[in-house]
CSV table of C-alpha atoms and ligand atoms in Angstrom, one decimal:
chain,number,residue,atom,x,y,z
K,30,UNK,CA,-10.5,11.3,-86.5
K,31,UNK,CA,-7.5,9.7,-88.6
K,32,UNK,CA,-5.6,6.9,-87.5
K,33,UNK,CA,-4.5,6.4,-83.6
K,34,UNK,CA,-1.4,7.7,-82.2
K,35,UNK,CA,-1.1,6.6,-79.0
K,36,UNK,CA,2.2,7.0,-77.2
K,37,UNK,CA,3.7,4.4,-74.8
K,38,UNK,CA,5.4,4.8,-71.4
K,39,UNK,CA,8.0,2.9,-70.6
K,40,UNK,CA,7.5,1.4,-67.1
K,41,UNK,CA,10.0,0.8,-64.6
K,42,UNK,CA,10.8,-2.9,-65.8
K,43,UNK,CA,11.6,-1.6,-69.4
K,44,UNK,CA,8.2,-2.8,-71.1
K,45,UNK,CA,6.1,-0.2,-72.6
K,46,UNK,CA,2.1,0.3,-72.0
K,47,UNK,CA,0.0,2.4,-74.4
K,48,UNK,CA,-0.8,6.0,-71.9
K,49,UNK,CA,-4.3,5.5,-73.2
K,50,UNK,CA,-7.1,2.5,-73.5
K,51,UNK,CA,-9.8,1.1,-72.8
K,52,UNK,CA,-11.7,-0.1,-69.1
K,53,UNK,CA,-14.2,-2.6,-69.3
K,54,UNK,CA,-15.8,-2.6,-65.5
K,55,UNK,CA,-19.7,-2.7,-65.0
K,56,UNK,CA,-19.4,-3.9,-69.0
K,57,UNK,CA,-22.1,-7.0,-69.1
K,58,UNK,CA,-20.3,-9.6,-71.4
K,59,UNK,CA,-22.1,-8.8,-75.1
K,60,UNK,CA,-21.5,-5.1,-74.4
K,61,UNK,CA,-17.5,-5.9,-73.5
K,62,UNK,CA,-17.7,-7.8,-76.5
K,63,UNK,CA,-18.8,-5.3,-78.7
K,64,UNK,CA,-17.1,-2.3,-77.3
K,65,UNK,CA,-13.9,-4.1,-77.0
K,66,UNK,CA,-14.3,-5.6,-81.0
K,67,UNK,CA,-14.4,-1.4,-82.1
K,68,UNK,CA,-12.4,-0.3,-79.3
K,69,UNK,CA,-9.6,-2.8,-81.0
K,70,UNK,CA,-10.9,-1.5,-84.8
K,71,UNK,CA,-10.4,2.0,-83.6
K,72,UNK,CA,-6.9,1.4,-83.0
K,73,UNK,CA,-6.9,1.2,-79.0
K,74,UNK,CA,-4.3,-1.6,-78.2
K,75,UNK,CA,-4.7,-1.3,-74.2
K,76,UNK,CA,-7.6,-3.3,-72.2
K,77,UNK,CA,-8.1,-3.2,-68.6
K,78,UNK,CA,-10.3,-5.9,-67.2
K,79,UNK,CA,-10.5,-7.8,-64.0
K,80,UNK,CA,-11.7,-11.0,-62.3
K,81,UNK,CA,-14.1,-9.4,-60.4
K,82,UNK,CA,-15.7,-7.6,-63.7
K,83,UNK,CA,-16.9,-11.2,-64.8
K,84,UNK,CA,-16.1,-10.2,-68.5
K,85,UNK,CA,-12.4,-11.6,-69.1
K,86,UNK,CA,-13.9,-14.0,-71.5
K,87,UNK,CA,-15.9,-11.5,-73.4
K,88,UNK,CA,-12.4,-9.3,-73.4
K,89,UNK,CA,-10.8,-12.4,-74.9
K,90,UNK,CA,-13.5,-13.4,-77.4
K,91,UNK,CA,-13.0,-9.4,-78.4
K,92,UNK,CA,-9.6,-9.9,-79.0
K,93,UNK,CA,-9.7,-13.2,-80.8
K,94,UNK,CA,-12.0,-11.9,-83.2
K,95,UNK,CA,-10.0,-9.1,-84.0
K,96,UNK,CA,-7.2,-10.8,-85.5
K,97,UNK,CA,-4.6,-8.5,-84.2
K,98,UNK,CA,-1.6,-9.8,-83.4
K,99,UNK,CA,-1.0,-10.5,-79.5
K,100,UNK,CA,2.0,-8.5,-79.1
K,101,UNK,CA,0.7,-5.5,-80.6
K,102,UNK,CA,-1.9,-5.3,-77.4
K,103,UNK,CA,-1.7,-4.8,-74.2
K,104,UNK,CA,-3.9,-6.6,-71.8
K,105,UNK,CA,-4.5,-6.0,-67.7
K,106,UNK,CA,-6.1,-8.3,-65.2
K,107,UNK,CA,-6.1,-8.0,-61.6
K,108,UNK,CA,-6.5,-10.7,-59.0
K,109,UNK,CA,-9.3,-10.3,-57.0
K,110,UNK,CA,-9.5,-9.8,-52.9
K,111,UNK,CA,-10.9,-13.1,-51.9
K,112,UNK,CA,-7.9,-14.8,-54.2
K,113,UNK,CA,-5.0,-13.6,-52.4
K,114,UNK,CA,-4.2,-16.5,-50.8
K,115,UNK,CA,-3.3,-18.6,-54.0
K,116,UNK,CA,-2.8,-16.1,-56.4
K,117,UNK,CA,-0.9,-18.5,-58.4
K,118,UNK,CA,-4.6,-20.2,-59.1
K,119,UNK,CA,-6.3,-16.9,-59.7
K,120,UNK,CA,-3.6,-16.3,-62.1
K,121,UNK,CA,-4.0,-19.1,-64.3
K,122,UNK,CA,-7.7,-18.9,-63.9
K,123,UNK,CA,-8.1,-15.6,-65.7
K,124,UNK,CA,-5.5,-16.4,-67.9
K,125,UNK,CA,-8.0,-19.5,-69.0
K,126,UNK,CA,-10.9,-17.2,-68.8
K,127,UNK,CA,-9.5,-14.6,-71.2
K,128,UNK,CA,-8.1,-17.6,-73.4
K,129,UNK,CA,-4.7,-15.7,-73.6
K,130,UNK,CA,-1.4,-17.5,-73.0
K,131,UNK,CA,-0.4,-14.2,-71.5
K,132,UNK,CA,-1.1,-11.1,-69.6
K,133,UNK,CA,1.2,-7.5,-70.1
K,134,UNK,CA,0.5,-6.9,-66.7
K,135,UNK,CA,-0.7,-7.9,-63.6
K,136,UNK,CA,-2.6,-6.5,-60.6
K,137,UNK,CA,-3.2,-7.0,-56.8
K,138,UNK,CA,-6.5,-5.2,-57.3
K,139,UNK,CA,-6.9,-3.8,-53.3
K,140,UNK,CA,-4.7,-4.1,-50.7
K,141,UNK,CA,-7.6,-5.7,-48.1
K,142,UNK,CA,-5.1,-4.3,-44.7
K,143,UNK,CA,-8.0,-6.3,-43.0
K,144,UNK,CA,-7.1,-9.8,-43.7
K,145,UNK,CA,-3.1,-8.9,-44.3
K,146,UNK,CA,-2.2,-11.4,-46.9
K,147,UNK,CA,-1.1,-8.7,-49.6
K,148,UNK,CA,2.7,-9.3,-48.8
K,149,UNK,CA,2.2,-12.5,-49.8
K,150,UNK,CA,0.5,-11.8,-52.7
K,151,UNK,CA,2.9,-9.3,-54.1
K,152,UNK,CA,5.4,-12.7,-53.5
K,153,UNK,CA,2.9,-14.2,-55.7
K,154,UNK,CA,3.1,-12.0,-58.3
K,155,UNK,CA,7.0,-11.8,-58.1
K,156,UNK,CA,6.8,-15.4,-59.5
K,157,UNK,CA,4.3,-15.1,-61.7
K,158,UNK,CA,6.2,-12.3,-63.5
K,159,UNK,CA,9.2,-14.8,-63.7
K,160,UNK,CA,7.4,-17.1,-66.0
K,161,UNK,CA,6.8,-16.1,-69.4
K,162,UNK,CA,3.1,-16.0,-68.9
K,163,UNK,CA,3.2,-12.4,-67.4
K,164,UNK,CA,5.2,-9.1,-68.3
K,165,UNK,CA,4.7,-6.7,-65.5
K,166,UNK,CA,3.0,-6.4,-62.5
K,167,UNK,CA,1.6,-4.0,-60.3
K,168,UNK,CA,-0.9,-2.7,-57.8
K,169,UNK,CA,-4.2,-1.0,-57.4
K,170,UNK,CA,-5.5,1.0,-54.8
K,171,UNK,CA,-2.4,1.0,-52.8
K,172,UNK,CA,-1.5,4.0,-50.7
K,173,UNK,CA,1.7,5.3,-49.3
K,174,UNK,CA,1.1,3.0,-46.2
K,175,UNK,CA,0.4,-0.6,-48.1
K,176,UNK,CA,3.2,0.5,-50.9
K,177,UNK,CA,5.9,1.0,-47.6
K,178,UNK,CA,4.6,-2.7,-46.4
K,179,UNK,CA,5.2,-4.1,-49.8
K,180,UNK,CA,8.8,-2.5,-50.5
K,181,UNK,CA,10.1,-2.9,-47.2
K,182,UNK,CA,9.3,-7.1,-46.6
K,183,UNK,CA,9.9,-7.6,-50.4
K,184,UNK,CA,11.9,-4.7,-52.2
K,185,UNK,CA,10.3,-5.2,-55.3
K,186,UNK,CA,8.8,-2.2,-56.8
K,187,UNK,CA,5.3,-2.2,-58.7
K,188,UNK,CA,5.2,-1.3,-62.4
K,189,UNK,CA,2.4,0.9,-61.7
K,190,UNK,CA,0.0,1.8,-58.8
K,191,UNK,CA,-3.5,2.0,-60.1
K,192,UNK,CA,-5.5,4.2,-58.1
K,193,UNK,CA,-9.0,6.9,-57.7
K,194,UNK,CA,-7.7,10.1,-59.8
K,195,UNK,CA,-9.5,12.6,-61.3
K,196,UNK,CA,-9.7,16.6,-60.4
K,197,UNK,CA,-11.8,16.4,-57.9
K,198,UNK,CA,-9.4,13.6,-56.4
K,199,UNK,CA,-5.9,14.8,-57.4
K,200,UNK,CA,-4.3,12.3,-54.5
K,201,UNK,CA,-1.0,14.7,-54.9
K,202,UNK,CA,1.0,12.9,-51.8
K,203,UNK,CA,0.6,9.5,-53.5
K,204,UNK,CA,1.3,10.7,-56.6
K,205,UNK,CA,4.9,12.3,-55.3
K,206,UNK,CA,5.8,9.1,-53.5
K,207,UNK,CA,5.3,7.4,-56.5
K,208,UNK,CA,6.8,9.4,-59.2
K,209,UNK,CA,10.3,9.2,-56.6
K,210,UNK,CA,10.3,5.3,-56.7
K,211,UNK,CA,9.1,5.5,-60.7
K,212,UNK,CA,6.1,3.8,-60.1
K,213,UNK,CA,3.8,4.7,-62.8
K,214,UNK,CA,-0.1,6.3,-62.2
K,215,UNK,CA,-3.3,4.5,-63.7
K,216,UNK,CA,-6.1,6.8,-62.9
K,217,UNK,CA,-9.4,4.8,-62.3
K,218,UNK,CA,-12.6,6.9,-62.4
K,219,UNK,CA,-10.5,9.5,-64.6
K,220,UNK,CA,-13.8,11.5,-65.5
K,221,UNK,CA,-15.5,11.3,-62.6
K,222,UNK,CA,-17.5,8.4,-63.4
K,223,UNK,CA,-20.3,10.0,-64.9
K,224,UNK,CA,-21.0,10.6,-60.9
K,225,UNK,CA,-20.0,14.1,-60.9
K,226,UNK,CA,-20.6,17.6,-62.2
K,227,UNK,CA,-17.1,17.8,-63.3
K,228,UNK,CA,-18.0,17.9,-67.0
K,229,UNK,CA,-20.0,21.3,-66.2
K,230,UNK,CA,-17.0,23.0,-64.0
K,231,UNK,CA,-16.0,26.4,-65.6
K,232,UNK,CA,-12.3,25.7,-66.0
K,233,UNK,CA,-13.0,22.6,-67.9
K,234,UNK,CA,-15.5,23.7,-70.1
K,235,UNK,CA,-13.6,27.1,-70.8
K,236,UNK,CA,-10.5,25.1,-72.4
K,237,UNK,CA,-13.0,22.5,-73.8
K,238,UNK,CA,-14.1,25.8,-76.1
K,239,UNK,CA,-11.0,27.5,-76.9
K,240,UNK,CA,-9.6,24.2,-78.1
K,241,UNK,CA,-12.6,23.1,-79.4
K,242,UNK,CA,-12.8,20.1,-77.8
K,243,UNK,CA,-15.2,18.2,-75.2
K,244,UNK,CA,-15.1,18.5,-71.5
K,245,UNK,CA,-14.5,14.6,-71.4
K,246,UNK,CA,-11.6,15.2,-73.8
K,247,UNK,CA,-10.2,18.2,-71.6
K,248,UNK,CA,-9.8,16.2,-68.7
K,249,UNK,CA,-8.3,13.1,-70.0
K,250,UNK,CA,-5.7,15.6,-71.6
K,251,UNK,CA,-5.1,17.1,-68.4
K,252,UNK,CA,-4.4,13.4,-66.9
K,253,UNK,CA,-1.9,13.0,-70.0
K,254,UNK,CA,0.1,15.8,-69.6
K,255,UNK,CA,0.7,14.6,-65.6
K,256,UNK,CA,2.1,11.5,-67.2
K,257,UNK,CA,-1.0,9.2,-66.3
K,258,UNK,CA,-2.0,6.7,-67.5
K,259,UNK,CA,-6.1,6.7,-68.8
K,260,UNK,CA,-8.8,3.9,-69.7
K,261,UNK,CA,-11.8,5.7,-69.6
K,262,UNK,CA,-15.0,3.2,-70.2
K,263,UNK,CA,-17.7,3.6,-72.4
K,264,UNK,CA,-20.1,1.4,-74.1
K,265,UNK,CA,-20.6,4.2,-77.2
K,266,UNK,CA,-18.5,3.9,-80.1
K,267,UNK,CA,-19.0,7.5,-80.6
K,268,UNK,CA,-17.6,8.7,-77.2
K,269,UNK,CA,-14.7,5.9,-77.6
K,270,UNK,CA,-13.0,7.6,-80.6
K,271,UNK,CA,-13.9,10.7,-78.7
K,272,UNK,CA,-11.7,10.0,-76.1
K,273,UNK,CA,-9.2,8.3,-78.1
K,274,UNK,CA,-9.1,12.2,-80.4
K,275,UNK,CA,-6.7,13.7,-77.4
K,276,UNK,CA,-3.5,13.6,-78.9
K,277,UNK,CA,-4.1,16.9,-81.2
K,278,UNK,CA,-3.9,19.8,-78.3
K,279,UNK,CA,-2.6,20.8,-75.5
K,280,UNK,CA,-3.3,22.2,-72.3
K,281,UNK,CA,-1.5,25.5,-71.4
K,282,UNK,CA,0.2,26.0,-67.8
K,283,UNK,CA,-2.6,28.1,-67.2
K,284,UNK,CA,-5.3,25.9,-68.0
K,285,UNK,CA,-3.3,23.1,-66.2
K,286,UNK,CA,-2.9,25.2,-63.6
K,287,UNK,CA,-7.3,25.7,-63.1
K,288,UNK,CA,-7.9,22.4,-63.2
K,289,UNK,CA,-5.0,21.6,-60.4
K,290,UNK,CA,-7.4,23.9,-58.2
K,291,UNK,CA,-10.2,21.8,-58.9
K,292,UNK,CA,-9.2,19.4,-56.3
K,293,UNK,CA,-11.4,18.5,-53.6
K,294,UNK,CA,-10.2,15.4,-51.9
K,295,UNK,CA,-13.1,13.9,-52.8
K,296,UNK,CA,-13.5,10.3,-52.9
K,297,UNK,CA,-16.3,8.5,-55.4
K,298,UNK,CA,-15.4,5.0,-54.8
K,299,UNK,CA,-14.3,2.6,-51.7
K,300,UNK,CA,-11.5,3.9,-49.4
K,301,UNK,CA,-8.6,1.1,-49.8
K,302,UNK,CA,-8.0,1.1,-45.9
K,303,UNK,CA,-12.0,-0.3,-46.0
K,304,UNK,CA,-12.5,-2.3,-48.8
K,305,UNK,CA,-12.5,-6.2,-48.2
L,16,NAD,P1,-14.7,6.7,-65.8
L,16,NAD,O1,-14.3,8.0,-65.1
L,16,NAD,O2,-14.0,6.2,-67.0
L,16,NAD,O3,-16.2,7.0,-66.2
L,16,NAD,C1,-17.0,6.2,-67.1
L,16,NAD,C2,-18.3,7.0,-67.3
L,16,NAD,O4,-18.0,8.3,-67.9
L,16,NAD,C3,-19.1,6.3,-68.4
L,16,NAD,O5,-20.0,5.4,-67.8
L,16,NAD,C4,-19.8,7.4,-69.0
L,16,NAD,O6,-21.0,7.7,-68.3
L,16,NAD,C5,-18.9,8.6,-68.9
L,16,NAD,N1,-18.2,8.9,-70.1
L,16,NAD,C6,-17.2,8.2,-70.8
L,16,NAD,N2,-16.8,8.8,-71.9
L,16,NAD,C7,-17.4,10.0,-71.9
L,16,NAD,C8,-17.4,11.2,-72.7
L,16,NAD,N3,-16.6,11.2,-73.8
L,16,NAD,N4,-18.2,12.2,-72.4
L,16,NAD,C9,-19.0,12.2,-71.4
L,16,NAD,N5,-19.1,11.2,-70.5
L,16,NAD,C10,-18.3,10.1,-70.8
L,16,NAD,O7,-14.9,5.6,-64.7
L,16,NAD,P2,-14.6,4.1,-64.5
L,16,NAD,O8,-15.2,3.3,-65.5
L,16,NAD,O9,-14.9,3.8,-63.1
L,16,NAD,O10,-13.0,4.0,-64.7
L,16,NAD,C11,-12.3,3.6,-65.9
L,16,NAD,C12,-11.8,2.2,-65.7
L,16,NAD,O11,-10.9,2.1,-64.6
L,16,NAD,C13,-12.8,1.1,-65.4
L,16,NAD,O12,-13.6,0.7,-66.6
L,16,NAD,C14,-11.9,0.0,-64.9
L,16,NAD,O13,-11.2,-0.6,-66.0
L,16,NAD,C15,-11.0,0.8,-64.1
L,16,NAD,N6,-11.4,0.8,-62.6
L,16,NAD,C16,-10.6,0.2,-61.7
L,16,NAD,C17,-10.9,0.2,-60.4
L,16,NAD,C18,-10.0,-0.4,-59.4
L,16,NAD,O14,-10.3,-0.6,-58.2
L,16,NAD,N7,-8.8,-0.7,-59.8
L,16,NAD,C19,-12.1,0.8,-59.9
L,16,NAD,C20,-12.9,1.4,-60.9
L,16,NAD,C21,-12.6,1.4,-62.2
């Protein structure tokens, strides 16, 4: 693989994000570090971490070490559920934890409709985003329902919605809704978390071996094309320039057109309705 290409998009504030990077959860800390330090080497510029993944320090070490300048990367964090109350605090926490005097972007990581403080959250954020200290901000896990909440008691539209999406969860309603109010996709679990037998499905590998690529590579191509944005995790060097080596093919409408068919509604992680 030469050097890295990675395009940005340009999210609804103006600031761009690099369409492809890097997710760090279920990382321990020495594995973070590691994987982040060649991630960074490889020419990735985009990390996602989180509070809850208990490795923003190891992310930040990473990044230290690196020597590459701050504002050629692009760093997310997400405020976790039990945090929403003073996300002010969280905020500043992880900032310390990551040893970073800013964030690119900013995350309510669920929407918890249980204890309904994620209006006030999102105010949060609104703030936060003022300072210097933060570019963007956003949401995870959000569906139509909790991004309607947010819009209509504050008007202030998220960056980007990061949410379950992967062709066996193609989540085509939300993804309309967004694309109309410009709110950009992060897929989570883009390949199917290793959970799956997605990797095996005929469509994928049939394009994986007329373009002589990988399955893994197929599907995080197919993601591209749909204008989402991807972090795939690995702790293998090998399989991180793998999926970094996308940028070289392309899918046809037909082949898009299989793997659109793939979907099956089906959920691998927590339902956001649920999840406290
Ligand atoms: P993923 O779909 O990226 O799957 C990761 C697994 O896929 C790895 O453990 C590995 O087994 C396998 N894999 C990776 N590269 C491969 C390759 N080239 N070939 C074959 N198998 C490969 O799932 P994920 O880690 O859940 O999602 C990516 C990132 O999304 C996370 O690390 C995290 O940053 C973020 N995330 C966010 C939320 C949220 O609630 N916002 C939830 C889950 C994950």
């Amino acid at each position: 693989m030469g050097e890295l290409h990675i395009p940005n998009l340009e999210l609804n504030d103006g600031n761009l994000i690099p369409q492809l990077g890097l997710g760090v959860w279920k990382l321990k800390p020495g594995d973070t570090e590691r994987i982040v330090g060649d991630a960074l080497e490889l020419g990735y510029r985009h990390i996602d971490t989180a509070r809850i993944y208990e490795n923003e320090e190891a992310v930040g070490r990473a990044i230290e070490a690196s020597g590459i300048p701050r504002d050629e990367l692009f760093v997310t964090t997400k405020l976790w559920n039990t945090d929403q109350e003073d996300p002010h605090a969280a905020f500043e926490a992880s900032l310390d934890r990551l040893g970073l005097e800013k964030v690119d972007l900013y995350l309510i990581h669920w929407p918890v409709p249980s204890r309904g403080h994620a209006v006030s959250a999102w105010r949060g954020l609104v703030e936060i985003v003022g300072s210097d200290r933060c570019d963007s901000i956003g949401v995870s896990n959000f569906e139509v329902e909790h991004l309607n909440e947010l819009l209509r008691e504050t008007g202030v539209v998220p960056t980007v919605n990061q949410v379950e999406l992967h062709p066996l969860h193609q989540r085509r309603e939300l993804r309309a809704f967004c694309a109309e109010r410009d709110i950009a996709i992060e897929a989570w679990g883009p390949l199917g978390q290793g959970k799956t037998d997605l990797l095996e499905r005929p469509a994928i590998v049939a394009a994986a071996s007329l373009h002589g690529k990988t399955p893994a590579q197929v599907i995080l191509r197919w993601h591209l094309q749909n204008g989402t944005i991807v972090f795939p995790k690995t702790s293998s060097r090998d399989r991180l320039a793998e999926n970094a080596d996308v940028f070289d093919f392309e899918l046809s409408p037909d082949e898009m057109a299989a793997i659109d068919g793939m979907d099956e509604q089906r959920r691998l992680g927590g339902d956001p309705r649920e999840v406290e």
